JSON list of C-alpha atoms in Angstrom, two decimals:
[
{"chain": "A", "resi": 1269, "resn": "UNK", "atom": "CA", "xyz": [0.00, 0.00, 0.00]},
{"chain": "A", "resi": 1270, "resn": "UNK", "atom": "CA", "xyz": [1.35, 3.22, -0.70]},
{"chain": "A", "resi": 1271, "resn": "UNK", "atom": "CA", "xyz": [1.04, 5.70, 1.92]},
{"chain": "A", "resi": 1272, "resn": "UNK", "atom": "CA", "xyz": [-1.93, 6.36, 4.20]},
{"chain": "A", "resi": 1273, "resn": "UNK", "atom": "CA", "xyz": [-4.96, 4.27, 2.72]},
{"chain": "A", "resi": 1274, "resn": "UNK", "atom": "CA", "xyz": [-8.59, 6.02, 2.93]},
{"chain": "A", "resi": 1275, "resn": "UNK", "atom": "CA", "xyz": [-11.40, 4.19, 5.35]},
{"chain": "A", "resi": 1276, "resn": "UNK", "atom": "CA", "xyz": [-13.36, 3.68, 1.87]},
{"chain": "A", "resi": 1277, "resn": "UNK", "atom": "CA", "xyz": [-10.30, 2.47, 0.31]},
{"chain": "A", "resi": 1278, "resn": "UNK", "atom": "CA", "xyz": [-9.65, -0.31, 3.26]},
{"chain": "A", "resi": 1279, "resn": "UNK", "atom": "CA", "xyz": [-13.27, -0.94, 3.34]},
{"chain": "A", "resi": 1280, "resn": "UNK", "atom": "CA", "xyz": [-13.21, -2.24, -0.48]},
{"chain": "A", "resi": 1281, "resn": "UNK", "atom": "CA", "xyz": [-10.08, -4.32, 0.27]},
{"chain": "A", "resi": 1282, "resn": "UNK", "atom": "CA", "xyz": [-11.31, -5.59, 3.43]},
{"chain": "A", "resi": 1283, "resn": "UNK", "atom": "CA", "xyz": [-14.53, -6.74, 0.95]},
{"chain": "A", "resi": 1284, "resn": "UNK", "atom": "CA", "xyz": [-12.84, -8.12, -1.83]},
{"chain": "A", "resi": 1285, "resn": "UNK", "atom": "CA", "xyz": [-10.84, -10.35, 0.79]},
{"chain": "A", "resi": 1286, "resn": "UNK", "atom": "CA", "xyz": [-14.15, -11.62, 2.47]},
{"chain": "A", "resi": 1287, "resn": "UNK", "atom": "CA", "xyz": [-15.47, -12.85, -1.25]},
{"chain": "A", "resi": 1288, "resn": "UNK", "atom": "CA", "xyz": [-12.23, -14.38, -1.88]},
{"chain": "A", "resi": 1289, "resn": "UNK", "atom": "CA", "xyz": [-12.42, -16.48, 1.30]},
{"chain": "A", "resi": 1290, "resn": "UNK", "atom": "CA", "xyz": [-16.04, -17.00, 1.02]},
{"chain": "A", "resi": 1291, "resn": "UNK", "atom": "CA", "xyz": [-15.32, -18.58, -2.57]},
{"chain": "A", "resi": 1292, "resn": "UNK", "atom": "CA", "xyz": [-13.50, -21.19, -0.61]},
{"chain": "A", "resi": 1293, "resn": "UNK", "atom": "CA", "xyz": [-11.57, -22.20, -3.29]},
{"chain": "A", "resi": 1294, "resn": "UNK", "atom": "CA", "xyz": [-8.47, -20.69, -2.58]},
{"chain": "A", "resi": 1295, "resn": "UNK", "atom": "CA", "xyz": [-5.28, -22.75, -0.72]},
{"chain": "A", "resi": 1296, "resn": "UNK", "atom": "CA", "xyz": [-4.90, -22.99, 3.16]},
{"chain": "A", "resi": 1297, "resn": "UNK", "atom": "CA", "xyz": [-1.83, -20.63, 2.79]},
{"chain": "A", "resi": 1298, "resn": "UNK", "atom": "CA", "xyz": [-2.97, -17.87, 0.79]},
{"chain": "A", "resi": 1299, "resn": "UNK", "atom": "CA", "xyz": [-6.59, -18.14, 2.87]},
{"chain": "A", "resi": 1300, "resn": "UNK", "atom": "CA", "xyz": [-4.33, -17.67, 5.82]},
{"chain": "A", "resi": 1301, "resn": "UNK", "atom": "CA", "xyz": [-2.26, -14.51, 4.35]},
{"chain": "A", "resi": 1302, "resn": "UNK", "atom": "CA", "xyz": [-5.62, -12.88, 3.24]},
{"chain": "A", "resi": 1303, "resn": "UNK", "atom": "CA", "xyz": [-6.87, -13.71, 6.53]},
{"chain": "A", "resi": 1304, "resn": "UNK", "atom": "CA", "xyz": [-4.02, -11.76, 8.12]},
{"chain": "A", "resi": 1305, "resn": "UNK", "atom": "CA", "xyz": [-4.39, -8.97, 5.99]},
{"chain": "A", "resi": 1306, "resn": "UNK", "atom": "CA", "xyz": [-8.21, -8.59, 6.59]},
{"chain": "A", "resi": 1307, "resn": "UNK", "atom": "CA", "xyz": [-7.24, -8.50, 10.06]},
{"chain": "A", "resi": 1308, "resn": "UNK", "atom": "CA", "xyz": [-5.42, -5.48, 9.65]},
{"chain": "A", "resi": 1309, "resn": "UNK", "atom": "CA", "xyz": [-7.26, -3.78, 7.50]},
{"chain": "A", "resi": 1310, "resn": "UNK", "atom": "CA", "xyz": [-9.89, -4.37, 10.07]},
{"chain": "A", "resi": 1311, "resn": "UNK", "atom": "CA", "xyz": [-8.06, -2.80, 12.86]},
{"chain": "A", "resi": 1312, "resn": "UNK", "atom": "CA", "xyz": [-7.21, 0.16, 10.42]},
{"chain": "A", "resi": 1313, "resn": "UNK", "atom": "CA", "xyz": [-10.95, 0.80, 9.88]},
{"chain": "A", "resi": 1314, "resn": "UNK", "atom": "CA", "xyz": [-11.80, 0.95, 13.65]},
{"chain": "A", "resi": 1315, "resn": "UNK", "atom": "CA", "xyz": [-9.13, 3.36, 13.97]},
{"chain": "A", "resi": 1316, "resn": "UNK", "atom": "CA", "xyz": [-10.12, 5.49, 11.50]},
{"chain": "A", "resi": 1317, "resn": "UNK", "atom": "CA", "xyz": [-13.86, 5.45, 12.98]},
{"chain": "A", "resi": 1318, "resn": "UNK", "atom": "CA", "xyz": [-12.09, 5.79, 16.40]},
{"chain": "A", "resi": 1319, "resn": "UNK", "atom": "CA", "xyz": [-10.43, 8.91, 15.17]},
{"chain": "A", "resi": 1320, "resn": "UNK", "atom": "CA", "xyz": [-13.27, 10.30, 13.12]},
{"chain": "A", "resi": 1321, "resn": "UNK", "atom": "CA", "xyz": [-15.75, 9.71, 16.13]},
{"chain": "A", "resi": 1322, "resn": "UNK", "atom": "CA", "xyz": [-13.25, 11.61, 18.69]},
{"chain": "A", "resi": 1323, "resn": "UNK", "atom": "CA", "xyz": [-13.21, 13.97, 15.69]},
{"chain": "A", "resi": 1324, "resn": "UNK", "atom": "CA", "xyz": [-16.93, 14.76, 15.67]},
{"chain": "A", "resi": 1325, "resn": "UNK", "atom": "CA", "xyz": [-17.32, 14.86, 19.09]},
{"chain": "A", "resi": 1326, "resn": "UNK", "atom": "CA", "xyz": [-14.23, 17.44, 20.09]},
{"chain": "A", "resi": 1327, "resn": "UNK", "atom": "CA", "xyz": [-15.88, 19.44, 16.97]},
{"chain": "A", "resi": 1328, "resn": "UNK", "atom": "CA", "xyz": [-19.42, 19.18, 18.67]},
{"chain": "A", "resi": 1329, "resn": "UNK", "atom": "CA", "xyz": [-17.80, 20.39, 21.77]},
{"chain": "A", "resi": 1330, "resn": "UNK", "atom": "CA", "xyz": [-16.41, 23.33, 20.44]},
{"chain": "A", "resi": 1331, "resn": "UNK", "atom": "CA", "xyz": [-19.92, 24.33, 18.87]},
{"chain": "A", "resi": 1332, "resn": "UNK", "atom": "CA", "xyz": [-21.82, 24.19, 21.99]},
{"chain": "A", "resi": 1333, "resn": "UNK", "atom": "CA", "xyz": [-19.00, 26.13, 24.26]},
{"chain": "A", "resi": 1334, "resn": "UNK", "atom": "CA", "xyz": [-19.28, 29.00, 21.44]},
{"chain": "A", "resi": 1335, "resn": "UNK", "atom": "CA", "xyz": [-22.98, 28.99, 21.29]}
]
């Protein structure tokens, strides 16, 4: 991946990857390494929701202290 991948961007990956495995007719190893890498890009999502969330709600903060 080159640089810092977009949530929309990991969330296609992360999709493609489920309908590979789900084909089930894919080898034990490369199941596993897709596995892997779903689990990442997994992790990478719920960061970026973490961050987006935290975000929002800092941003929502700031409205109502100005208001």
């Amino acid at each position: 991946m080159k640089g810092k991948a977009t949530f929309e961007d990991n969330i296609t990956r992360l999709g493609q990857i489920v309908s590979e495995l789900e084909k089930g007719d894919i080898a034990l190893e490369k199941a596993v390494e897709l596995y892997g890498e779903g689990v990442k890009l997994s992790a990478a999502c719920r960061e970026q929701l973490d961050n987006a969330s935290l975000k929002i709600t800092e941003d929502s903060g700031n409205v109502a202290s100005e208001e």
